[in-house]
mmCIF file of C-alpha atoms in Angstrom:
data_model
loop_
_atom_site.group_PDB
_atom_site.id
_atom_site.type_symbol
_atom_site.label_atom_id
_atom_site.label_comp_id
_atom_site.label_asym_id
_atom_site.label_seq_id
_atom_site.Cartn_x
_atom_site.Cartn_y
_atom_site.Cartn_z
ATOM 1 C CA GLY A 1 68.839 87.930 90.348
ATOM 2 C CA GLN A 2 68.314 85.861 87.273
ATOM 3 C CA GLU A 3 69.053 82.201 86.997
ATOM 4 C CA PHE A 4 68.758 79.295 84.439
ATOM 5 C CA GLN A 5 65.860 76.930 85.019
ATOM 6 C CA PHE A 6 66.325 73.873 82.783
ATOM 7 C CA GLY A 7 63.255 72.177 84.039
ATOM 8 C CA PRO A 8 63.945 70.923 87.527
ATOM 9 C CA CYS A 9 67.587 71.988 87.127
ATOM 10 C CA ARG A 10 68.406 75.541 88.484
ATOM 11 C CA VAL A 11 71.674 77.312 87.999
ATOM 12 C CA GLU A 12 72.343 80.670 89.780
ATOM 13 C CA GLY A 13 75.288 82.848 89.655
ATOM 14 C CA VAL A 14 75.799 83.045 85.931
ATOM 15 C CA VAL A 15 75.332 86.306 84.027
ATOM 16 C CA LEU A 16 74.083 85.523 80.611
ATOM 17 C CA GLN A 17 75.094 88.938 79.272
ATOM 18 C CA GLU A 18 78.722 88.353 80.188
ATOM 19 C CA LEU A 19 78.759 85.057 78.069
ATOM 20 C CA TRP A 20 77.232 87.016 75.115
ATOM 21 C CA GLU A 21 79.870 89.800 75.383
ATOM 22 C CA ALA A 22 82.668 87.152 75.617
ATOM 23 C CA PHE A 23 81.457 85.406 72.533
ATOM 24 C CA GLN A 24 80.715 88.643 70.609
ATOM 25 C CA ALA A 25 84.375 89.691 71.128
ATOM 26 C CA MET A 26 85.641 86.608 69.049
ATOM 27 C CA LYS A 27 82.566 85.841 66.945
ATOM 28 C CA ASP A 28 83.799 87.396 63.748
ATOM 29 C CA ILE A 29 87.306 85.893 63.965
ATOM 30 C CA VAL A 30 86.088 82.342 64.764
ATOM 31 C CA GLN A 31 83.088 82.298 62.310
ATOM 32 C CA ALA A 32 85.395 83.707 59.597
ATOM 33 C CA LYS A 33 87.572 80.561 60.010
ATOM 34 C CA ASP A 34 84.651 78.380 59.456
ATOM 35 C CA ASN A 35 84.258 78.080 55.614
ATOM 36 C CA ILE A 36 82.100 75.060 55.612
ATOM 37 C CA THR A 37 78.868 77.099 55.247
ATOM 38 C CA SER A 38 76.861 73.819 54.164
ATOM 39 C CA VAL A 39 76.973 72.006 57.523
ATOM 40 C CA ARG A 40 75.383 73.235 60.774
ATOM 41 C CA LEU A 41 76.043 71.217 63.929
ATOM 42 C CA LEU A 42 73.369 72.673 66.203
ATOM 43 C CA ARG A 43 70.493 72.144 63.677
ATOM 44 C CA LYS A 44 66.876 72.466 64.367
ATOM 45 C CA GLU A 45 66.430 68.822 65.073
ATOM 46 C CA VAL A 46 68.792 69.138 68.027
ATOM 47 C CA LEU A 47 67.405 72.205 69.756
ATOM 48 C CA GLN A 48 63.856 72.748 68.563
ATOM 49 C CA ASN A 49 60.853 71.653 70.767
ATOM 50 C CA VAL A 50 62.948 70.585 73.666
ATOM 51 C CA SER A 51 60.799 70.172 76.760
ATOM 52 C CA ASP A 52 61.723 71.739 79.929
ATOM 53 C CA THR A 53 62.459 68.360 81.613
ATOM 54 C CA GLU A 54 64.503 67.215 78.678
ATOM 55 C CA SER A 55 66.565 70.356 78.636
ATOM 56 C CA CYS A 56 68.599 69.674 81.672
ATOM 57 C CA TYR A 57 69.914 66.398 80.074
ATOM 58 C CA LEU A 58 70.569 68.020 76.747
ATOM 59 C CA ILE A 59 72.248 71.176 78.044
ATOM 60 C CA ARG A 60 74.511 69.091 80.363
ATOM 61 C CA ALA A 61 75.640 66.726 77.556
ATOM 62 C CA LEU A 62 76.312 69.771 75.307
ATOM 63 C CA LEU A 63 78.219 71.755 77.701
ATOM 64 C CA LYS A 64 80.368 68.786 78.789
ATOM 65 C CA PHE A 65 81.165 68.066 75.090
ATOM 66 C CA TYR A 66 82.078 71.744 74.605
ATOM 67 C CA LEU A 67 84.323 71.526 77.644
ATOM 68 C CA ASN A 68 86.021 68.338 76.889
ATOM 69 C CA THR A 69 86.125 68.305 73.084
ATOM 70 C CA VAL A 70 85.529 71.890 71.554
ATOM 71 C CA PHE A 71 87.390 74.108 74.044
ATOM 72 C CA LYS A 72 90.034 71.333 74.976
ATOM 73 C CA ASN A 73 93.426 72.564 73.568
ATOM 74 C CA SER A 74 91.817 75.551 71.745
ATOM 75 C CA LEU A 75 93.087 77.897 74.428
ATOM 76 C CA ASP A 76 96.669 77.615 73.298
ATOM 77 C CA LYS A 77 95.621 78.253 69.704
ATOM 78 C CA ALA A 78 93.986 81.589 70.857
ATOM 79 C CA ALA A 79 97.037 83.718 70.286
ATOM 80 C CA ASP A 80 95.195 87.085 70.650
ATOM 81 C CA SER A 81 95.091 88.057 74.345
ATOM 82 C CA ARG A 82 91.492 89.505 73.918
ATOM 83 C CA ILE A 83 90.262 86.259 72.531
ATOM 84 C CA ARG A 84 92.057 84.422 75.453
ATOM 85 C CA LYS A 85 90.210 86.382 78.001
ATOM 86 C CA SER A 86 86.853 85.830 76.309
ATOM 87 C CA PHE A 87 87.561 82.229 75.790
ATOM 88 C CA SER A 88 88.198 81.721 79.524
ATOM 89 C CA THR A 89 84.990 83.668 80.413
ATOM 90 C CA LEU A 90 83.113 81.225 78.299
ATOM 91 C CA ALA A 91 84.797 78.031 79.369
ATOM 92 C CA ASN A 92 84.673 78.916 83.034
ATOM 93 C CA ASN A 93 80.951 79.824 82.900
ATOM 94 C CA PHE A 94 80.157 76.621 80.924
ATOM 95 C CA PHE A 95 82.066 74.621 83.629
ATOM 96 C CA VAL A 96 79.968 76.313 86.366
ATOM 97 C CA ILE A 97 76.690 75.548 84.656
ATOM 98 C CA ALA A 98 77.617 71.988 83.775
ATOM 99 C CA SER A 99 78.791 71.288 87.262
ATOM 100 C CA LYS A 100 75.560 72.577 88.856
ATOM 101 C CA LEU A 101 73.289 70.638 86.739
ATOM 102 C CA GLN A 102 72.121 67.360 88.496
ATOM 103 C CA PRO A 103 69.321 65.868 86.180
ATOM 104 C CA SER A 104 67.398 63.058 87.771
ATOM 105 C CA GLN A 105 68.410 59.588 87.254
ATOM 106 C CA GLU A 106 65.237 57.925 88.227
ATOM 107 C CA LYS A 107 63.745 55.180 85.984
ATOM 108 C CA GLU A 108 60.679 56.975 85.026
ATOM 109 C CA MET A 109 62.777 59.740 83.429
ATOM 110 C CA PHE A 110 64.485 57.173 81.109
ATOM 111 C CA SER A 111 62.495 58.007 77.975
ATOM 112 C CA ILE A 112 63.075 61.772 78.464
ATOM 113 C CA SER A 113 66.791 61.407 78.854
ATOM 114 C CA GLU A 114 66.849 58.957 75.922
ATOM 115 C CA SER A 115 65.246 61.729 73.777
ATOM 116 C CA ALA A 116 67.786 64.199 74.916
ATOM 117 C CA ARG A 117 70.475 61.618 74.270
ATOM 118 C CA ARG A 118 69.285 61.097 70.648
ATOM 119 C CA ARG A 119 69.316 64.855 70.154
ATOM 120 C CA PHE A 120 72.881 65.079 71.300
ATOM 121 C CA LEU A 121 73.959 62.196 69.159
ATOM 122 C CA LEU A 122 72.723 64.122 66.172
ATOM 123 C CA PHE A 123 75.066 66.954 67.047
ATOM 124 C CA GLN A 124 77.970 64.705 67.972
ATOM 125 C CA ARG A 125 77.790 62.593 64.775
ATOM 126 C CA ALA A 126 77.624 65.785 62.666
ATOM 127 C CA PHE A 127 80.691 66.921 64.559
ATOM 128 C CA GLN A 128 82.546 63.666 63.932
ATOM 129 C CA GLN A 129 82.058 63.698 60.205
ATOM 130 C CA LEU A 130 84.297 66.832 59.890
ATOM 131 C CA ASP A 131 88.045 67.026 60.345
ATOM 132 C CA ILE A 132 88.639 67.652 64.090
ATOM 133 C CA GLN A 133 90.035 71.046 63.482
ATOM 134 C CA ALA A 134 87.207 72.233 61.281
ATOM 135 C CA ALA A 135 84.710 70.651 63.648
ATOM 136 C CA GLN A 136 86.086 72.540 66.592
ATOM 137 C CA THR A 137 86.114 75.787 64.845
ATOM 138 C CA LYS A 138 82.495 75.286 63.595
ATOM 139 C CA ALA A 139 81.285 74.301 67.034
ATOM 140 C CA PHE A 140 82.941 77.305 68.450
ATOM 141 C CA GLY A 141 81.404 79.633 65.969
ATOM 142 C CA GLU A 142 77.978 78.183 66.834
ATOM 143 C CA VAL A 143 78.087 79.219 70.494
ATOM 144 C CA ASP A 144 75.657 82.062 69.595
ATOM 145 C CA ILE A 145 73.109 79.490 68.489
ATOM 146 C CA LEU A 146 73.634 77.707 71.864
ATOM 147 C CA LEU A 147 73.325 80.923 73.888
ATOM 148 C CA THR A 148 70.253 81.867 72.027
ATOM 149 C CA TRP A 149 68.566 78.549 72.938
ATOM 150 C CA MET A 150 69.914 78.771 76.568
ATOM 151 C CA GLU A 151 68.378 82.157 76.859
ATOM 152 C CA LYS A 152 64.866 80.733 76.722
ATOM 153 C CA PHE A 153 65.619 79.150 80.147
ATOM 154 C CA TYR A 154 67.070 82.276 81.701
ATOM 155 C CA GLN A 155 64.553 83.888 84.015
ATOM 156 C CA MET B 1 118.228 72.257 34.491
ATOM 157 C CA ARG B 2 115.283 72.045 32.120
ATOM 158 C CA THR B 3 113.006 70.628 35.130
ATOM 159 C CA LEU B 4 113.919 73.826 37.077
ATOM 160 C CA LEU B 5 112.974 76.144 34.228
ATOM 161 C CA THR B 6 109.726 74.256 33.809
ATOM 162 C CA ILE B 7 108.886 74.679 37.380
ATOM 163 C CA LEU B 8 109.671 78.367 37.207
ATOM 164 C CA ALA B 9 107.466 78.950 34.201
ATOM 165 C CA ALA B 10 104.533 76.884 35.710
ATOM 166 C CA GLY B 11 105.060 78.982 38.855
ATOM 167 C CA SER B 12 104.797 82.332 37.060
ATOM 168 C CA LEU B 13 101.894 81.032 35.049
ATOM 169 C CA ALA B 14 100.060 79.944 38.307
ATOM 170 C CA ALA B 15 100.798 83.419 39.613
ATOM 171 C CA HIS B 16 99.240 85.114 36.549
ATOM 172 C CA ILE B 17 96.078 82.945 36.679
ATOM 173 C CA ALA B 18 95.336 83.811 40.329
ATOM 174 C CA GLU B 19 95.295 87.474 39.422
ATOM 175 C CA ASP B 20 94.091 90.076 41.762
ATOM 176 C CA THR B 21 90.272 90.820 41.265
ATOM 177 C CA SER B 22 89.886 92.910 44.352
ATOM 178 C CA ASP B 23 89.176 95.794 41.871
ATOM 179 C CA LEU B 24 86.062 94.017 40.843
ATOM 180 C CA LEU B 25 84.368 93.392 44.145
ATOM 181 C CA GLN B 26 84.949 94.384 47.925
ATOM 182 C CA HIS B 27 83.174 94.811 51.289
ATOM 183 C CA VAL B 28 80.216 92.370 50.679
ATOM 184 C CA LYS B 29 78.108 92.650 53.736
ATOM 185 C CA PHE B 30 74.591 93.128 55.169
ATOM 186 C CA GLN B 31 73.368 96.390 56.321
ATOM 187 C CA SER B 32 70.223 95.850 58.592
ATOM 188 C CA SER B 33 68.048 98.295 60.318
ATOM 189 C CA ASN B 34 64.677 97.450 61.935
ATOM 190 C CA PHE B 35 65.051 93.987 60.237
ATOM 191 C CA GLU B 36 65.210 95.560 56.733
ATOM 192 C CA ASN B 37 68.232 93.409 55.342
ATOM 193 C CA ILE B 38 70.138 95.122 52.530
ATOM 194 C CA LEU B 39 73.146 93.410 50.994
ATOM 195 C CA THR B 40 75.771 95.984 49.805
ATOM 196 C CA TRP B 41 79.138 95.909 48.221
ATOM 197 C CA ASP B 42 81.743 98.060 46.566
ATOM 198 C CA SER B 43 84.010 97.793 43.536
ATOM 199 C CA GLY B 44 87.529 99.004 43.576
ATOM 200 C CA LEU B 45 88.644 102.591 42.892
ATOM 201 C CA ASP B 46 89.808 101.918 39.328
ATOM 202 C CA SER B 47 87.167 99.361 38.275
ATOM 203 C CA ALA B 48 85.621 99.542 34.874
ATOM 204 C CA PRO B 49 82.064 100.663 34.604
ATOM 205 C CA ASP B 50 80.679 97.735 32.767
ATOM 206 C CA ILE B 51 80.765 95.265 35.626
ATOM 207 C CA VAL B 52 77.520 93.361 36.347
ATOM 208 C CA TYR B 53 76.661 91.646 39.740
ATOM 209 C CA SER B 54 74.726 88.602 40.436
ATOM 210 C CA VAL B 55 73.416 87.685 44.104
ATOM 211 C CA GLU B 56 72.934 84.324 45.609
ATOM 212 C CA TYR B 57 72.067 83.456 49.201
ATOM 213 C CA LYS B 58 71.352 80.550 51.573
ATOM 214 C CA LYS B 59 70.584 79.531 55.049
ATOM 215 C CA TYR B 60 73.676 78.463 57.166
ATOM 216 C CA GLY B 61 73.788 74.632 57.045
ATOM 217 C CA GLU B 62 72.280 74.237 53.533
ATOM 218 C CA ARG B 63 74.100 73.180 50.538
ATOM 219 C CA GLU B 64 72.390 74.946 47.691
ATOM 220 C CA TRP B 65 72.924 78.502 46.874
ATOM 221 C CA LEU B 66 69.712 80.346 45.637
ATOM 222 C CA ALA B 67 69.772 82.968 43.035
ATOM 223 C CA LYS B 68 68.126 86.107 44.032
ATOM 224 C CA GLU B 69 65.600 87.119 41.460
ATOM 225 C CA GLY B 70 65.842 90.773 40.528
ATOM 226 C CA CYS B 71 69.440 90.817 41.483
ATOM 227 C CA GLN B 72 71.032 89.008 38.578
ATOM 228 C CA ARG B 73 73.561 90.827 36.180
ATOM 229 C CA ILE B 74 72.694 94.133 37.815
ATOM 230 C CA THR B 75 74.828 97.156 37.725
ATOM 231 C CA ARG B 76 73.873 98.671 41.102
ATOM 232 C CA LYS B 77 75.694 97.781 44.203
ATOM 233 C CA SER B 78 72.937 96.731 46.633
ATOM 234 C CA CYS B 79 70.186 94.140 46.756
ATOM 235 C CA ASN B 80 67.324 93.881 49.101
ATOM 236 C CA LEU B 81 67.311 90.513 50.862
ATOM 237 C CA THR B 82 64.742 91.228 53.545
ATOM 238 C CA MET B 83 62.242 88.570 52.495
ATOM 239 C CA GLU B 84 64.800 86.080 51.809
ATOM 240 C CA THR B 85 66.383 86.396 55.191
ATOM 241 C CA GLY B 86 63.177 87.098 57.032
ATOM 242 C CA ASN B 87 63.394 84.496 59.846
ATOM 243 C CA PHE B 88 65.136 86.335 62.543
ATOM 244 C CA MET B 89 65.974 83.124 64.414
ATOM 245 C CA GLU B 90 67.943 81.846 61.449
ATOM 246 C CA PHE B 91 71.556 82.404 60.144
ATOM 247 C CA TYR B 92 72.254 83.308 56.506
ATOM 248 C CA TYR B 93 75.055 83.728 54.098
ATOM 249 C CA ALA B 94 75.032 85.721 50.870
ATOM 250 C CA ARG B 95 77.482 86.082 47.998
ATOM 251 C CA VAL B 96 78.015 88.171 45.056
ATOM 252 C CA THR B 97 79.716 87.529 41.749
ATOM 253 C CA ALA B 98 81.133 90.303 39.760
ATOM 254 C CA LEU B 99 81.759 89.865 36.097
ATOM 255 C CA SER B 100 83.441 92.382 33.807
ATOM 256 C CA ALA B 101 82.952 92.740 30.064
ATOM 257 C CA GLY B 102 86.477 91.403 29.650
ATOM 258 C CA GLY B 103 85.324 88.086 31.230
ATOM 259 C CA ARG B 104 87.130 88.642 34.478
ATOM 260 C CA SER B 105 85.155 87.688 37.564
ATOM 261 C CA ALA B 106 85.350 87.571 41.352
ATOM 262 C CA THR B 107 83.001 86.074 44.024
ATOM 263 C CA LYS B 108 82.885 87.195 47.611
ATOM 264 C CA MET B 109 80.699 85.935 50.558
ATOM 265 C CA THR B 110 79.315 87.799 53.531
ATOM 266 C CA ASP B 111 80.021 86.872 57.095
ATOM 267 C CA ARG B 112 77.419 84.701 58.822
ATOM 268 C CA PHE B 113 74.261 86.884 59.155
ATOM 269 C CA SER B 114 71.596 86.813 61.757
ATOM 270 C CA SER B 115 69.155 89.751 61.756
ATOM 271 C CA LEU B 116 68.301 89.315 65.490
ATOM 272 C CA GLN B 117 71.935 89.806 66.250
ATOM 273 C CA HIS B 118 72.936 92.492 63.589
ATOM 274 C CA THR B 119 69.970 94.722 62.991
ATOM 275 C CA THR B 120 70.205 98.265 64.418
ATOM 276 C CA ILE B 121 67.033 99.879 65.783
ATOM 277 C CA LYS B 122 65.763 103.123 64.568
ATOM 278 C CA PRO B 123 64.259 105.645 66.796
ATOM 279 C CA PRO B 124 60.446 105.436 67.096
ATOM 280 C CA ASP B 125 57.997 107.682 65.261
ATOM 281 C CA VAL B 126 56.430 110.060 67.663
ATOM 282 C CA THR B 127 53.450 112.479 67.314
ATOM 283 C CA CYS B 128 53.504 115.467 69.640
ATOM 284 C CA ILE B 129 50.214 117.314 70.434
ATOM 285 C CA PRO B 130 50.712 120.638 72.331
ATOM 286 C CA LYS B 131 47.858 121.412 74.737
ATOM 287 C CA VAL B 132 47.017 124.404 76.929
ATOM 288 C CA ARG B 133 48.954 123.335 79.930
ATOM 289 C CA SER B 134 50.569 119.976 78.689
ATOM 290 C CA ILE B 135 51.965 118.111 75.787
ATOM 291 C CA GLN B 136 50.683 114.856 74.611
ATOM 292 C CA MET B 137 53.057 112.492 73.083
ATOM 293 C CA ILE B 138 52.036 109.431 70.960
ATOM 294 C CA VAL B 139 54.776 106.941 70.479
ATOM 295 C CA HIS B 140 53.867 104.759 67.521
ATOM 296 C CA PRO B 141 54.832 101.033 67.661
ATOM 297 C CA THR B 142 57.440 100.422 65.068
ATOM 298 C CA SER B 143 56.538 97.657 62.589
ATOM 299 C CA THR B 144 59.182 95.255 60.995
ATOM 300 C CA PRO B 145 59.024 93.494 57.685
ATOM 301 C CA ILE B 146 58.883 90.254 59.574
ATOM 302 C CA ARG B 147 55.558 88.147 59.200
ATOM 303 C CA ALA B 148 54.132 85.896 61.757
ATOM 304 C CA GLY B 149 52.676 82.525 60.875
ATOM 305 C CA ASP B 150 49.388 84.033 60.238
ATOM 306 C CA GLY B 151 50.859 86.658 57.905
ATOM 307 C CA HIS B 152 50.401 89.675 60.160
ATOM 308 C CA ARG B 153 53.547 91.960 60.490
ATOM 309 C CA LEU B 154 55.434 91.778 63.731
ATOM 310 C CA SER B 155 56.326 95.091 65.452
ATOM 311 C CA LEU B 156 59.544 95.507 67.436
ATOM 312 C CA GLU B 157 57.610 94.949 70.662
ATOM 313 C CA ASP B 158 56.603 91.659 69.396
ATOM 314 C CA VAL B 159 60.175 90.605 68.780
ATOM 315 C CA PHE B 160 61.665 92.124 71.834
ATOM 316 C CA SER B 161 59.362 91.416 74.689
ATOM 317 C CA ASP B 162 61.431 93.583 77.218
ATOM 318 C CA LEU B 163 61.761 96.753 75.111
ATOM 319 C CA PHE B 164 60.674 100.129 76.444
ATOM 320 C CA TYR B 165 60.727 103.765 75.463
ATOM 321 C CA ARG B 166 62.416 106.750 77.107
ATOM 322 C CA LEU B 167 61.174 110.282 76.629
ATOM 323 C CA GLU B 168 63.458 113.167 77.639
ATOM 324 C CA LEU B 169 62.324 116.762 77.933
ATOM 325 C CA GLN B 170 64.986 119.354 77.519
ATOM 326 C CA VAL B 171 63.631 122.763 78.491
ATOM 327 C CA ASN B 172 65.527 125.902 77.209
ATOM 328 C CA HIS B 173 64.430 128.636 79.501
ATOM 329 C CA THR B 174 66.110 131.307 77.496
ATOM 330 C CA TYR B 175 64.143 130.887 74.415
ATOM 331 C CA GLN B 176 61.080 129.512 76.140
ATOM 332 C CA MET B 177 61.517 126.368 73.955
ATOM 333 C CA VAL B 178 61.084 122.625 74.873
ATOM 334 C CA ASN B 179 63.166 120.102 73.079
ATOM 335 C CA ILE B 180 61.499 116.643 73.323
ATOM 336 C CA CYS B 181 63.560 113.385 72.675
ATOM 337 C CA ALA B 182 62.313 109.921 72.307
ATOM 338 C CA SER B 183 64.544 106.902 72.297
ATOM 339 C CA LEU B 184 63.853 103.143 72.269
ATOM 340 C CA VAL B 185 65.688 101.146 74.937
ATOM 341 C CA LEU B 186 66.579 97.494 74.832
ATOM 342 C CA PRO B 187 67.673 96.141 78.151
ATOM 343 C CA CYS B 188 70.881 94.216 77.547
ATOM 344 C CA LEU B 189 69.261 91.023 79.131
ATOM 345 C CA GLY B 190 70.506 88.725 76.471
ATOM 346 C CA ASN B 191 72.028 89.338 73.062
ATOM 347 C CA SER B 192 74.481 91.937 72.421
ATOM 348 C CA PHE B 193 72.387 94.865 71.142
ATOM 349 C CA PRO B 194 73.207 98.384 72.178
ATOM 350 C CA CYS B 195 71.346 99.093 75.351
ATOM 351 C CA ARG B 196 70.033 102.505 74.072
ATOM 352 C CA LEU B 197 69.360 103.607 70.509
ATOM 353 C CA ASP B 198 69.396 106.864 68.655
ATOM 354 C CA LEU B 199 67.350 109.770 69.794
ATOM 355 C CA HIS B 200 64.574 111.248 67.831
ATOM 356 C CA CYS B 201 64.306 114.967 68.837
ATOM 357 C CA PHE B 202 62.094 117.802 67.800
ATOM 358 C CA LYS B 203 61.021 121.208 69.159
#
């Protein structure tokens, strides 16, 4: 079957198509709530030209942020049962991927992990400059940007 | 008592100002096929004929709206934004402002648009060459308006590396006829595209 290969980090057992279908089911509703069209959290500087080795550090930081900050207490706001099901699919799969990622902590990897951390901080700072509700909605609506980037590492 | 009346008057005035302009402008959206991205909209049923429309667009994340040349103060209800939204990895917004002769106006914006996610794929062009004991089928690669860095136009095969074609032969023994259908199939590996596209059939 297919798996994610973020450099040395491999994640099996996740079907990317299911994540896409889960997001597509709620995309229009979530993106319509984001009326700040002049701000994009997952900008080019965050995701472009990420090396394979760096990708493991970056995806782990992003998924943990989504789980702990974006998805957190969003479930109870998802009144529509269809969205709740899609939301759970996304959150559960993000949890599975994040928990299987074990980036190397060796010293010689410090510069690479630092580069990934700087990218993540660009995303986090943009998030923190918005009102929390608007930021959660925007980050939620950008899951397709995240999935498109993750797809490059799905083989 | 006077305060109450003032509030009521102000309220009704406010309600009058925020009048309903849906008759001027509705359904502003992108229609995309083979990465040809057309912005379309409607006016209400009882809209006056003298409405003019102006189109702006921008990338998601940018502040400034850009006026689309050639679609300013037009009367038609569509505008080709293929070139302006040509990066299929990007996300865009467009908006239309309708202005009536009487000075009423309305502005409406599209949903977030990504041609990679939204475009529909047309069936391929096929040439059929009947031979004595066989039929030769030539499926022509479908070009798109998207240009690569060096300026050459990308084909659908360039954009979707895992795309393949399916040819179907439907033989009608009664009339001794063969119906050949060609379709273009995108395995649902990643994004949410339909897995199989329209058929292009001919006798």
